[in-house]
């Protein structure tokens, strides 16, 4: 088994280092190879996703990714910006299914801006289609309008589109995932306004016929955004398109209080996957040793479970994280009165210690 380790920029290098130490502590047999990606790769090779990095990612069974980006690259041409590396990896590896769990850990109930009773025990899984929709649809661009409200004016446009196979495969991923949970799927669309999402709704409904044991309901995206803050525990598996999923998964993430806690996985049809924290490169705290490494460590657990067939090792990581939280250790983003504030490295040390069953102090 081979893991491509791509730390990236900002806090990426700090948090991935901790996840690698946690993987090492498991003493499993896999090879890890590190490469540059994002701004770091642009500085060294003039491109955010150099050929050598892409080759490594393609050959690996899984990619452990940190984060990319920094405001200083905002003026670069779009194809050279660090964030393009993620889009390139998704496209080249065919990573069409994005899993974003939003779990509220018992000890962190107070970190949410919602009332504790609304989010205690929250465990939802947002499945976002990742390679289609308005983010990739052609044509797109800028032009002079020939019609619309202001003919002759400059305008920009993108194209929202989904094909039947794209919807079918993401619907199947959602129904299969629901079978391993509480067998409920909510498909989020905007069928009342958009042709693309009326088609989405129709195809999801057809695919559902193959999964009679799973309950399906449909919800408009505006209502889903409201329900997520009103009664988030009503949801179990949520499946939606690329743009709605982008927004709703961040909203769901924040329900739990800290984006520093939330892992994600992006998979293709061969179980090959890219695993990364749900947050970005956090340039505001980079290099200070204060970033929360737990989202990345939990992403490594997802990697073991989904791409490397090591469910037991994944359980060990997740139990270790719970034990560390129970011991009262917190990075600054999840710190509250009465708990012990630690840095990135100390948090990594504590997870490693819990895995190797050394005493956790805090
Ligand atoms: P961000 O997620 O990097 O940061 C948002 C806020 O959350 C910041 O205050 C940051 O300090 C905090 N934060 C994030 N992760 C944290 C952690 N592990 N521990 C503690 N606090 C944490 O989002 P942003 O500020 O909008 O974007 C910063 C850069 O990251 C941009 O260049 C953006 O394009 C890029 N980005 C990259 C990815 C990715 O690599 N997948 C995703 C989102 C944003």
mmCIF file of C-alpha atoms and ligand atoms in Angstrom:
data_model
loop_
_atom_site.group_PDB
_atom_site.id
_atom_site.type_symbol
_atom_site.label_atom_id
_atom_site.label_comp_id
_atom_site.label_asym_id
_atom_site.label_seq_id
_atom_site.Cartn_x
_atom_site.Cartn_y
_atom_site.Cartn_z
ATOM 1 C CA UNK A 1 0.000 0.000 0.000
ATOM 2 C CA UNK A 2 1.252 3.410 -0.875
ATOM 3 C CA UNK A 3 0.151 6.779 0.477
ATOM 4 C CA UNK A 4 1.020 10.013 -1.311
ATOM 5 C CA UNK A 5 1.518 12.675 1.362
ATOM 6 C CA UNK A 6 0.875 16.212 0.073
ATOM 7 C CA UNK A 7 1.109 18.717 2.952
ATOM 8 C CA UNK A 8 0.683 21.870 0.814
ATOM 9 C CA UNK A 9 0.779 25.355 2.304
ATOM 10 C CA UNK A 10 0.167 27.270 5.524
ATOM 11 C CA UNK A 11 -0.846 25.025 8.414
ATOM 12 C CA UNK A 12 -0.910 22.103 5.927
ATOM 13 C CA UNK A 13 2.671 21.148 6.726
ATOM 14 C CA UNK A 14 2.117 21.329 10.501
ATOM 15 C CA UNK A 15 -1.061 19.271 10.648
ATOM 16 C CA UNK A 16 -0.016 16.657 8.104
ATOM 17 C CA UNK A 17 3.195 16.071 10.086
ATOM 18 C CA UNK A 18 1.038 15.090 13.073
ATOM 19 C CA UNK A 19 -1.177 12.791 10.993
ATOM 20 C CA UNK A 20 1.941 11.070 9.630
ATOM 21 C CA UNK A 21 3.230 10.521 13.177
ATOM 22 C CA UNK A 22 -0.121 9.006 14.119
ATOM 23 C CA UNK A 23 -0.003 6.676 11.091
ATOM 24 C CA UNK A 24 3.556 5.693 11.995
ATOM 25 C CA UNK A 25 2.428 4.870 15.530
ATOM 26 C CA UNK A 26 0.027 2.252 14.162
ATOM 27 C CA UNK A 27 3.010 0.268 12.828
ATOM 28 C CA UNK A 28 1.143 -0.837 9.723
ATOM 29 C CA UNK A 29 2.926 -1.807 6.549
ATOM 30 C CA UNK A 30 2.579 0.990 4.068
ATOM 31 C CA UNK A 31 4.875 3.243 2.192
ATOM 32 C CA UNK A 32 4.498 7.040 2.441
ATOM 33 C CA UNK A 33 6.005 9.411 -0.084
ATOM 34 C CA UNK A 34 5.804 13.198 0.247
ATOM 35 C CA UNK A 35 5.545 15.745 -2.572
ATOM 36 C CA UNK A 36 4.942 19.468 -3.013
ATOM 37 C CA UNK A 37 1.522 20.811 -3.956
ATOM 38 C CA UNK A 38 -0.188 24.213 -4.086
ATOM 39 C CA UNK A 39 1.791 27.403 -3.456
ATOM 40 C CA UNK A 40 4.825 25.421 -2.269
ATOM 41 C CA UNK A 41 4.889 23.566 -5.603
ATOM 42 C CA UNK A 42 4.382 26.808 -7.521
ATOM 43 C CA UNK A 43 7.397 28.342 -5.769
ATOM 44 C CA UNK A 44 9.595 25.321 -6.527
ATOM 45 C CA UNK A 45 8.326 24.192 -9.943
ATOM 46 C CA UNK A 46 6.205 27.044 -11.310
ATOM 47 C CA UNK A 47 2.965 25.016 -11.131
ATOM 48 C CA UNK A 48 0.630 24.146 -8.215
ATOM 49 C CA UNK A 49 0.280 20.548 -9.408
ATOM 50 C CA UNK A 50 3.558 19.483 -11.011
ATOM 51 C CA UNK A 51 3.618 16.340 -13.185
ATOM 52 C CA UNK A 52 5.725 14.494 -10.584
ATOM 53 C CA UNK A 53 3.145 15.188 -7.835
ATOM 54 C CA UNK A 54 0.261 14.126 -10.054
ATOM 55 C CA UNK A 55 2.093 10.920 -11.029
ATOM 56 C CA UNK A 56 2.707 10.080 -7.371
ATOM 57 C CA UNK A 57 -0.955 10.718 -6.521
ATOM 58 C CA UNK A 58 -2.177 8.571 -9.409
ATOM 59 C CA UNK A 59 0.074 5.659 -8.478
ATOM 60 C CA UNK A 60 -0.789 5.760 -4.769
ATOM 61 C CA UNK A 61 -3.714 3.920 -3.147
ATOM 62 C CA UNK A 62 -4.600 7.096 -1.294
ATOM 63 C CA UNK A 63 -3.564 10.721 -0.985
ATOM 64 C CA UNK A 64 -3.246 12.406 2.399
ATOM 65 C CA UNK A 65 -3.614 16.113 1.709
ATOM 66 C CA UNK A 66 -3.098 19.092 4.014
ATOM 67 C CA UNK A 67 -4.367 22.378 2.561
ATOM 68 C CA UNK A 68 -3.300 24.831 -0.112
ATOM 69 C CA UNK A 69 -3.511 28.561 -0.637
ATOM 70 C CA UNK A 70 -2.367 31.904 0.606
ATOM 71 C CA UNK A 71 -3.619 35.400 -0.057
ATOM 72 C CA UNK A 72 -0.252 36.224 -1.668
ATOM 73 C CA UNK A 73 -1.156 34.034 -4.662
ATOM 74 C CA UNK A 74 -4.492 35.752 -5.296
ATOM 75 C CA UNK A 75 -3.056 37.851 -8.132
ATOM 76 C CA UNK A 76 -1.718 34.876 -10.107
ATOM 77 C CA UNK A 77 -3.519 33.733 -13.255
ATOM 78 C CA UNK A 78 -6.248 31.300 -12.234
ATOM 79 C CA UNK A 79 -4.531 28.118 -13.595
ATOM 80 C CA UNK A 80 -1.461 28.865 -11.459
ATOM 81 C CA UNK A 81 -3.288 29.485 -8.181
ATOM 82 C CA UNK A 82 -2.686 26.904 -5.420
ATOM 83 C CA UNK A 83 -6.378 25.899 -5.222
ATOM 84 C CA UNK A 84 -6.184 24.670 -8.828
ATOM 85 C CA UNK A 85 -4.124 21.735 -7.535
ATOM 86 C CA UNK A 86 -7.177 20.339 -5.731
ATOM 87 C CA UNK A 87 -9.356 20.706 -8.814
ATOM 88 C CA UNK A 88 -6.615 19.041 -10.894
ATOM 89 C CA UNK A 89 -6.323 16.107 -8.482
ATOM 90 C CA UNK A 90 -10.108 15.655 -8.351
ATOM 91 C CA UNK A 91 -10.339 15.693 -12.120
ATOM 92 C CA UNK A 92 -7.335 13.465 -12.851
ATOM 93 C CA UNK A 93 -8.199 10.874 -10.198
ATOM 94 C CA UNK A 94 -11.916 10.957 -11.045
ATOM 95 C CA UNK A 95 -12.812 11.782 -7.428
ATOM 96 C CA UNK A 96 -16.529 12.292 -7.863
ATOM 97 C CA UNK A 97 -17.834 11.522 -4.368
ATOM 98 C CA UNK A 98 -17.013 13.818 -1.480
ATOM 99 C CA UNK A 99 -17.808 12.611 2.047
ATOM 100 C CA UNK A 100 -18.073 15.305 4.688
ATOM 101 C CA UNK A 101 -19.138 13.977 8.068
ATOM 102 C CA UNK A 102 -20.309 16.521 10.641
ATOM 103 C CA UNK A 103 -19.997 14.916 14.031
ATOM 104 C CA UNK A 104 -20.445 16.728 17.298
ATOM 105 C CA UNK A 105 -18.182 15.214 19.930
ATOM 106 C CA UNK A 106 -19.753 15.027 23.364
ATOM 107 C CA UNK A 107 -16.956 17.061 24.938
ATOM 108 C CA UNK A 108 -17.280 19.856 22.365
ATOM 109 C CA UNK A 109 -21.009 20.515 22.551
ATOM 110 C CA UNK A 110 -20.257 23.942 24.055
ATOM 111 C CA UNK A 111 -18.127 24.954 21.028
ATOM 112 C CA UNK A 112 -21.158 25.204 18.755
ATOM 113 C CA UNK A 113 -23.061 28.438 18.349
ATOM 114 C CA UNK A 114 -26.299 26.408 18.506
ATOM 115 C CA UNK A 115 -28.027 25.324 21.703
ATOM 116 C CA UNK A 116 -26.465 22.122 23.099
ATOM 117 C CA UNK A 117 -29.736 20.177 22.844
ATOM 118 C CA UNK A 118 -29.862 20.847 19.108
ATOM 119 C CA UNK A 119 -26.451 19.440 18.343
ATOM 120 C CA UNK A 120 -25.558 16.953 21.111
ATOM 121 C CA UNK A 121 -25.055 13.613 19.396
ATOM 122 C CA UNK A 122 -25.139 15.124 15.906
ATOM 123 C CA UNK A 123 -23.747 12.721 13.307
ATOM 124 C CA UNK A 124 -24.597 13.565 9.724
ATOM 125 C CA UNK A 125 -22.868 12.736 6.484
ATOM 126 C CA UNK A 126 -22.981 15.134 3.566
ATOM 127 C CA UNK A 127 -22.203 13.491 0.236
ATOM 128 C CA UNK A 128 -21.371 16.090 -2.371
ATOM 129 C CA UNK A 129 -20.965 15.373 -6.072
ATOM 130 C CA UNK A 130 -17.543 16.743 -6.854
ATOM 131 C CA UNK A 131 -16.711 16.686 -10.548
ATOM 132 C CA UNK A 132 -19.770 18.173 -12.260
ATOM 133 C CA UNK A 133 -22.291 20.991 -11.891
ATOM 134 C CA UNK A 134 -21.684 24.674 -12.464
ATOM 135 C CA UNK A 135 -18.069 24.416 -11.254
ATOM 136 C CA UNK A 136 -17.041 22.394 -14.312
ATOM 137 C CA UNK A 137 -19.842 22.949 -16.842
ATOM 138 C CA UNK A 138 -18.883 24.415 -20.217
ATOM 139 C CA UNK A 139 -19.290 26.914 -21.742
ATOM 140 C CA UNK A 140 -18.170 29.540 -19.277
ATOM 141 C CA UNK A 141 -16.448 32.868 -19.637
ATOM 142 C CA UNK A 142 -16.852 36.570 -20.195
ATOM 143 C CA UNK A 143 -18.433 38.248 -23.205
ATOM 144 C CA UNK A 144 -20.570 41.146 -24.331
ATOM 145 C CA UNK A 145 -24.240 40.368 -23.764
ATOM 146 C CA UNK A 146 -26.430 40.132 -26.834
ATOM 147 C CA UNK A 147 -29.637 39.702 -24.838
ATOM 148 C CA UNK A 148 -30.775 39.733 -21.197
ATOM 149 C CA UNK A 149 -31.468 42.861 -19.132
ATOM 150 C CA UNK A 150 -28.507 44.840 -20.509
ATOM 151 C CA UNK A 151 -27.648 43.949 -24.125
ATOM 152 C CA UNK A 152 -24.224 45.324 -25.072
ATOM 153 C CA UNK A 153 -22.951 45.208 -21.472
ATOM 154 C CA UNK A 154 -20.021 43.063 -20.320
ATOM 155 C CA UNK A 155 -21.209 39.843 -18.645
ATOM 156 C CA UNK A 156 -19.820 36.625 -17.174
ATOM 157 C CA UNK A 157 -21.488 33.218 -17.291
ATOM 158 C CA UNK A 158 -21.125 29.607 -16.111
ATOM 159 C CA UNK A 159 -23.095 26.521 -17.064
ATOM 160 C CA UNK A 160 -24.931 24.250 -14.645
ATOM 161 C CA UNK A 161 -25.253 20.719 -16.045
ATOM 162 C CA UNK A 162 -25.507 17.111 -14.877
ATOM 163 C CA UNK A 163 -25.703 13.946 -16.958
ATOM 164 C CA UNK A 164 -27.727 10.872 -15.967
ATOM 165 C CA UNK A 165 -24.630 8.689 -15.185
ATOM 166 C CA UNK A 166 -23.155 11.409 -12.978
ATOM 167 C CA UNK A 167 -26.336 11.592 -10.909
ATOM 168 C CA UNK A 168 -26.841 7.824 -10.836
ATOM 169 C CA UNK A 169 -23.385 7.055 -9.464
ATOM 170 C CA UNK A 170 -23.494 9.671 -6.689
ATOM 171 C CA UNK A 171 -27.025 8.546 -5.742
ATOM 172 C CA UNK A 172 -25.771 4.951 -5.464
ATOM 173 C CA UNK A 173 -22.874 6.080 -3.261
ATOM 174 C CA UNK A 174 -25.377 7.829 -0.976
ATOM 175 C CA UNK A 175 -27.794 4.901 -0.746
ATOM 176 C CA UNK A 176 -24.914 2.465 -0.082
ATOM 177 C CA UNK A 177 -23.546 4.769 2.636
ATOM 178 C CA UNK A 178 -27.019 5.070 4.190
ATOM 179 C CA UNK A 179 -27.284 1.275 4.372
ATOM 180 C CA UNK A 180 -24.327 1.313 6.776
ATOM 181 C CA UNK A 181 -25.996 4.008 8.897
ATOM 182 C CA UNK A 182 -29.631 4.680 9.748
ATOM 183 C CA UNK A 183 -30.905 4.111 6.190
ATOM 184 C CA UNK A 184 -32.137 7.616 5.470
ATOM 185 C CA UNK A 185 -31.141 9.827 2.554
ATOM 186 C CA UNK A 186 -32.173 13.427 1.927
ATOM 187 C CA UNK A 187 -31.537 14.544 -1.634
ATOM 188 C CA UNK A 188 -31.121 18.315 -1.822
ATOM 189 C CA UNK A 189 -32.053 20.124 -5.039
ATOM 190 C CA UNK A 190 -33.594 23.276 -6.461
ATOM 191 C CA UNK A 191 -36.064 21.450 -8.691
ATOM 192 C CA UNK A 192 -38.609 24.241 -8.365
ATOM 193 C CA UNK A 193 -36.392 26.598 -10.369
ATOM 194 C CA UNK A 194 -33.612 24.702 -12.155
ATOM 195 C CA UNK A 195 -33.996 22.155 -14.996
ATOM 196 C CA UNK A 196 -30.719 20.541 -13.917
ATOM 197 C CA UNK A 197 -32.078 19.837 -10.465
ATOM 198 C CA UNK A 198 -35.498 18.646 -11.622
ATOM 199 C CA UNK A 199 -33.533 16.062 -13.614
ATOM 200 C CA UNK A 200 -31.373 15.363 -10.530
ATOM 201 C CA UNK A 201 -34.515 14.724 -8.469
ATOM 202 C CA UNK A 202 -36.025 12.428 -11.124
ATOM 203 C CA UNK A 203 -32.847 10.352 -11.514
ATOM 204 C CA UNK A 204 -32.293 10.027 -7.739
ATOM 205 C CA UNK A 205 -35.915 8.847 -7.426
ATOM 206 C CA UNK A 206 -35.340 6.221 -10.143
ATOM 207 C CA UNK A 207 -32.117 4.937 -8.548
ATOM 208 C CA UNK A 208 -33.940 4.728 -5.218
ATOM 209 C CA UNK A 209 -36.054 1.865 -6.627
ATOM 210 C CA UNK A 210 -32.951 -0.350 -6.220
ATOM 211 C CA UNK A 211 -32.748 0.554 -2.521
ATOM 212 C CA UNK A 212 -36.236 -0.062 -1.104
ATOM 213 C CA UNK A 213 -34.762 -0.554 2.377
ATOM 214 C CA UNK A 214 -33.517 3.061 2.424
ATOM 215 C CA UNK A 215 -35.876 5.968 3.087
ATOM 216 C CA UNK A 216 -35.550 8.870 0.628
ATOM 217 C CA UNK A 217 -36.848 12.382 0.911
ATOM 218 C CA UNK A 218 -36.226 15.488 -1.191
ATOM 219 C CA UNK A 219 -35.614 18.993 0.052
ATOM 220 C CA UNK A 220 -35.002 22.328 -1.674
ATOM 221 C CA UNK A 221 -31.583 23.752 -0.910
ATOM 222 C CA UNK A 222 -32.929 26.920 0.723
ATOM 223 C CA UNK A 223 -35.027 24.841 3.097
ATOM 224 C CA UNK A 224 -32.073 22.492 3.750
ATOM 225 C CA UNK A 225 -29.941 25.504 4.743
ATOM 226 C CA UNK A 226 -32.644 26.511 7.257
ATOM 227 C CA UNK A 227 -33.300 23.015 8.587
ATOM 228 C CA UNK A 228 -29.579 22.483 9.194
ATOM 229 C CA UNK A 229 -29.600 25.226 11.813
ATOM 230 C CA UNK A 230 -33.152 24.603 13.053
ATOM 231 C CA UNK A 231 -33.127 20.833 13.544
ATOM 232 C CA UNK A 232 -29.865 19.360 12.232
ATOM 233 C CA UNK A 233 -30.417 15.963 13.853
ATOM 234 C CA UNK A 234 -33.305 15.361 11.436
ATOM 235 C CA UNK A 235 -30.684 14.580 8.782
ATOM 236 C CA UNK A 236 -28.624 11.453 8.357
ATOM 237 C CA UNK A 237 -27.125 11.144 4.851
ATOM 238 C CA UNK A 238 -27.531 14.219 2.643
ATOM 239 C CA UNK A 239 -26.714 13.922 -1.060
ATOM 240 C CA UNK A 240 -26.447 16.932 -3.311
ATOM 241 C CA UNK A 241 -24.678 18.558 -6.241
ATOM 242 C CA UNK A 242 -21.304 20.225 -6.269
ATOM 243 C CA UNK A 243 -22.249 23.835 -5.512
ATOM 244 C CA UNK A 244 -25.037 23.181 -2.986
ATOM 245 C CA UNK A 245 -22.788 20.586 -1.322
ATOM 246 C CA UNK A 246 -19.920 23.048 -1.098
ATOM 247 C CA UNK A 247 -22.061 25.497 0.851
ATOM 248 C CA UNK A 248 -24.121 23.075 2.953
ATOM 249 C CA UNK A 249 -21.105 21.017 4.027
ATOM 250 C CA UNK A 250 -19.418 24.151 5.406
ATOM 251 C CA UNK A 251 -22.621 25.117 7.174
ATOM 252 C CA UNK A 252 -22.899 21.622 8.669
ATOM 253 C CA UNK A 253 -19.240 21.773 9.656
ATOM 254 C CA UNK A 254 -19.768 24.932 11.650
ATOM 255 C CA UNK A 255 -22.681 23.366 13.554
ATOM 256 C CA UNK A 256 -20.093 21.306 15.366
ATOM 257 C CA UNK A 257 -18.189 24.364 16.539
ATOM 258 C CA UNK A 258 -14.839 23.934 14.890
ATOM 259 C CA UNK A 259 -13.791 23.348 11.370
ATOM 260 C CA UNK A 260 -10.521 22.117 12.883
ATOM 261 C CA UNK A 261 -12.266 18.861 13.868
ATOM 262 C CA UNK A 262 -13.764 17.819 10.557
ATOM 263 C CA UNK A 263 -12.246 15.339 8.118
ATOM 264 C CA UNK A 264 -13.251 14.686 4.525
ATOM 265 C CA UNK A 265 -12.777 12.049 1.856
ATOM 266 C CA UNK A 266 -13.096 12.260 -1.915
ATOM 267 C CA UNK A 267 -13.356 8.904 -3.654
ATOM 268 C CA UNK A 268 -13.415 7.493 -7.153
ATOM 269 C CA UNK A 269 -15.041 4.275 -8.291
ATOM 270 C CA UNK A 270 -11.881 2.233 -7.493
ATOM 271 C CA UNK A 271 -11.870 3.257 -3.829
ATOM 272 C CA UNK A 272 -8.831 5.414 -4.467
ATOM 273 C CA UNK A 273 -9.258 8.583 -2.463
ATOM 274 C CA UNK A 274 -7.985 11.955 -1.401
ATOM 275 C CA UNK A 275 -8.277 12.631 2.319
ATOM 276 C CA UNK A 276 -8.047 16.134 3.722
ATOM 277 C CA UNK A 277 -9.330 18.292 6.535
ATOM 278 C CA UNK A 278 -12.416 20.321 5.663
ATOM 279 C CA UNK A 279 -10.636 23.583 6.391
ATOM 280 C CA UNK A 280 -8.118 25.565 4.369
ATOM 281 C CA UNK A 281 -4.494 26.566 4.907
ATOM 282 C CA UNK A 282 -5.339 29.146 7.603
ATOM 283 C CA UNK A 283 -2.577 31.650 6.712
ATOM 284 C CA UNK A 284 -3.600 33.730 9.749
ATOM 285 C CA UNK A 285 -2.221 31.111 12.168
ATOM 286 C CA UNK A 286 0.333 29.312 9.967
ATOM 287 C CA UNK A 287 3.754 28.720 11.494
ATOM 288 C CA UNK A 288 2.557 29.406 15.042
ATOM 289 C CA UNK A 289 2.142 25.779 16.074
ATOM 290 C CA UNK A 290 -1.435 26.382 17.245
ATOM 291 C CA UNK A 291 -3.508 24.747 14.482
ATOM 292 C CA UNK A 292 -5.776 21.873 15.375
ATOM 293 C CA UNK A 293 -4.403 18.710 13.716
ATOM 294 C CA UNK A 294 -7.420 16.539 14.590
ATOM 295 C CA UNK A 295 -9.321 17.044 11.301
ATOM 296 C CA UNK A 296 -6.261 15.785 9.432
ATOM 297 C CA UNK A 297 -5.696 12.924 11.863
ATOM 298 C CA UNK A 298 -9.376 11.937 11.462
ATOM 299 C CA UNK A 299 -8.963 12.204 7.670
ATOM 300 C CA UNK A 300 -6.140 9.667 7.972
ATOM 301 C CA UNK A 301 -8.600 7.395 9.816
ATOM 302 C CA UNK A 302 -11.109 7.766 6.970
ATOM 303 C CA UNK A 303 -8.303 6.884 4.554
ATOM 304 C CA UNK A 304 -7.548 3.683 6.426
ATOM 305 C CA UNK A 305 -11.235 2.747 6.421
ATOM 306 C CA UNK A 306 -12.261 3.651 2.858
ATOM 307 C CA UNK A 307 -9.148 3.159 0.709
ATOM 308 C CA UNK A 308 -6.809 0.881 2.640
ATOM 309 C CA UNK A 309 -9.191 -1.687 4.169
ATOM 310 C CA UNK A 310 -7.857 -1.076 7.670
ATOM 311 C CA UNK A 311 -11.076 -0.445 9.588
ATOM 312 C CA UNK A 312 -9.598 -1.598 12.872
ATOM 313 C CA UNK A 313 -6.709 0.855 12.613
ATOM 314 C CA UNK A 314 -9.225 3.587 11.752
ATOM 315 C CA UNK A 315 -11.173 2.726 14.918
ATOM 316 C CA UNK A 316 -7.965 2.983 16.933
ATOM 317 C CA UNK A 317 -7.347 6.523 15.698
ATOM 318 C CA UNK A 318 -10.936 7.624 16.315
ATOM 319 C CA UNK A 319 -10.945 6.146 19.831
ATOM 320 C CA UNK A 320 -7.609 7.828 20.554
ATOM 321 C CA UNK A 321 -9.036 11.214 19.484
ATOM 322 C CA UNK A 322 -12.054 10.728 21.768
ATOM 323 C CA UNK A 323 -9.762 9.749 24.648
ATOM 324 C CA UNK A 324 -7.623 12.844 24.127
ATOM 325 C CA UNK A 325 -10.704 15.094 24.126
ATOM 326 C CA UNK A 326 -11.981 13.339 27.242
ATOM 327 C CA UNK A 327 -8.634 14.040 28.924
ATOM 328 C CA UNK A 328 -9.331 17.770 28.523
ATOM 329 C CA UNK A 329 -6.678 18.703 25.971
ATOM 330 C CA UNK A 330 -7.769 21.354 23.471
ATOM 331 C CA UNK A 331 -6.142 23.401 20.738
ATOM 332 C CA UNK A 332 -7.041 27.107 20.790
ATOM 333 C CA UNK A 333 -9.938 26.768 18.324
ATOM 334 C CA UNK A 334 -11.846 24.368 20.622
ATOM 335 C CA UNK A 335 -10.553 25.593 23.966
ATOM 336 C CA UNK A 336 -13.005 26.542 26.717
ATOM 337 C CA UNK A 337 -12.736 27.405 30.406
ATOM 338 C CA UNK A 338 -11.614 24.414 32.467
ATOM 339 C CA UNK A 339 -9.756 22.627 29.654
ATOM 340 C CA UNK A 340 -6.033 22.595 28.898
ATOM 341 C CA UNK A 341 -4.780 24.556 25.913
ATOM 342 C CA UNK A 342 -2.147 22.776 23.827
ATOM 343 C CA UNK A 343 -0.426 23.375 20.501
ATOM 344 C CA UNK A 344 -0.415 21.321 17.297
ATOM 345 C CA UNK A 345 2.540 19.178 18.304
ATOM 346 C CA UNK A 346 1.267 18.430 21.817
ATOM 347 C CA UNK A 347 -2.110 17.419 20.408
ATOM 348 C CA UNK A 348 -0.325 15.059 17.997
ATOM 349 C CA UNK A 349 1.778 13.707 20.877
ATOM 350 C CA UNK A 350 -1.381 13.007 22.890
ATOM 351 C CA UNK A 351 -3.062 11.083 20.058
ATOM 352 C CA UNK A 352 0.101 9.056 19.476
ATOM 353 C CA UNK A 353 0.282 8.356 23.223
ATOM 354 C CA UNK A 354 -3.368 7.241 23.289
ATOM 355 C CA UNK A 355 -2.740 4.915 20.358
ATOM 356 C CA UNK A 356 0.300 3.390 21.951
ATOM 357 C CA UNK A 357 -1.625 3.415 25.281
ATOM 358 C CA UNK A 358 0.774 5.660 27.135
ATOM 359 C CA UNK A 359 -0.790 7.871 29.786
ATOM 360 C CA UNK A 360 -2.219 11.138 28.506
ATOM 361 C CA UNK A 361 -1.427 14.102 30.688
ATOM 362 C CA UNK A 362 -3.192 17.390 30.521
HETATM 363 P P1 LIG B 1 -9.491 28.508 6.329
HETATM 364 O O1 LIG B 1 -10.252 27.263 6.530
HETATM 365 O O2 LIG B 1 -8.063 28.356 5.966
HETATM 366 O O3 LIG B 1 -9.558 29.392 7.675
HETATM 367 C C1 LIG B 1 -10.780 29.895 8.210
HETATM 368 C C2 LIG B 1 -10.605 30.206 9.701
HETATM 369 O O4 LIG B 1 -10.544 28.961 10.409
HETATM 370 C C3 LIG B 1 -9.304 30.925 10.015
HETATM 371 O O5 LIG B 1 -9.530 31.847 11.064
HETATM 372 C C4 LIG B 1 -8.355 29.844 10.481
HETATM 373 O O6 LIG B 1 -7.373 30.288 11.383
HETATM 374 C C5 LIG B 1 -9.326 28.851 11.126
HETATM 375 N N1 LIG B 1 -8.830 27.467 11.006
HETATM 376 C C6 LIG B 1 -8.848 26.720 9.872
HETATM 377 N N2 LIG B 1 -8.308 25.510 10.113
HETATM 378 C C7 LIG B 1 -7.958 25.501 11.422
HETATM 379 C C8 LIG B 1 -7.349 24.538 12.273
HETATM 380 N N3 LIG B 1 -6.963 23.319 11.831
HETATM 381 N N4 LIG B 1 -7.113 24.858 13.548
HETATM 382 C C9 LIG B 1 -7.480 26.059 14.033
HETATM 383 N N5 LIG B 1 -8.086 27.017 13.295
HETATM 384 C C10 LIG B 1 -8.310 26.736 11.985
HETATM 385 O O7 LIG B 1 -10.260 29.369 5.239
HETATM 386 P P2 LIG B 1 -9.897 30.766 4.581
HETATM 387 O O8 LIG B 1 -9.245 31.637 5.598
HETATM 388 O O9 LIG B 1 -11.103 31.205 3.897
HETATM 389 O O10 LIG B 1 -8.837 30.383 3.455
HETATM 390 C C11 LIG B 1 -7.416 30.440 3.657
HETATM 391 C C12 LIG B 1 -6.727 29.880 2.420
HETATM 392 O O11 LIG B 1 -7.038 28.497 2.321
HETATM 393 C C13 LIG B 1 -7.173 30.504 1.107
HETATM 394 O O12 LIG B 1 -6.057 30.671 0.262
HETATM 395 C C14 LIG B 1 -8.156 29.505 0.556
HETATM 396 O O13 LIG B 1 -8.241 29.558 -0.843
HETATM 397 C C15 LIG B 1 -7.535 28.230 1.014
HETATM 398 N N6 LIG B 1 -8.461 27.075 1.128
HETATM 399 C C16 LIG B 1 -7.940 25.868 0.827
HETATM 400 C C17 LIG B 1 -8.715 24.742 0.980
HETATM 401 C C18 LIG B 1 -8.081 23.415 0.690
HETATM 402 O O14 LIG B 1 -6.878 23.334 0.602
HETATM 403 N N7 LIG B 1 -8.862 22.358 0.557
HETATM 404 C C19 LIG B 1 -10.032 24.843 1.441
HETATM 405 C C20 LIG B 1 -10.531 26.105 1.789
HETATM 406 C C21 LIG B 1 -9.721 27.222 1.641
#
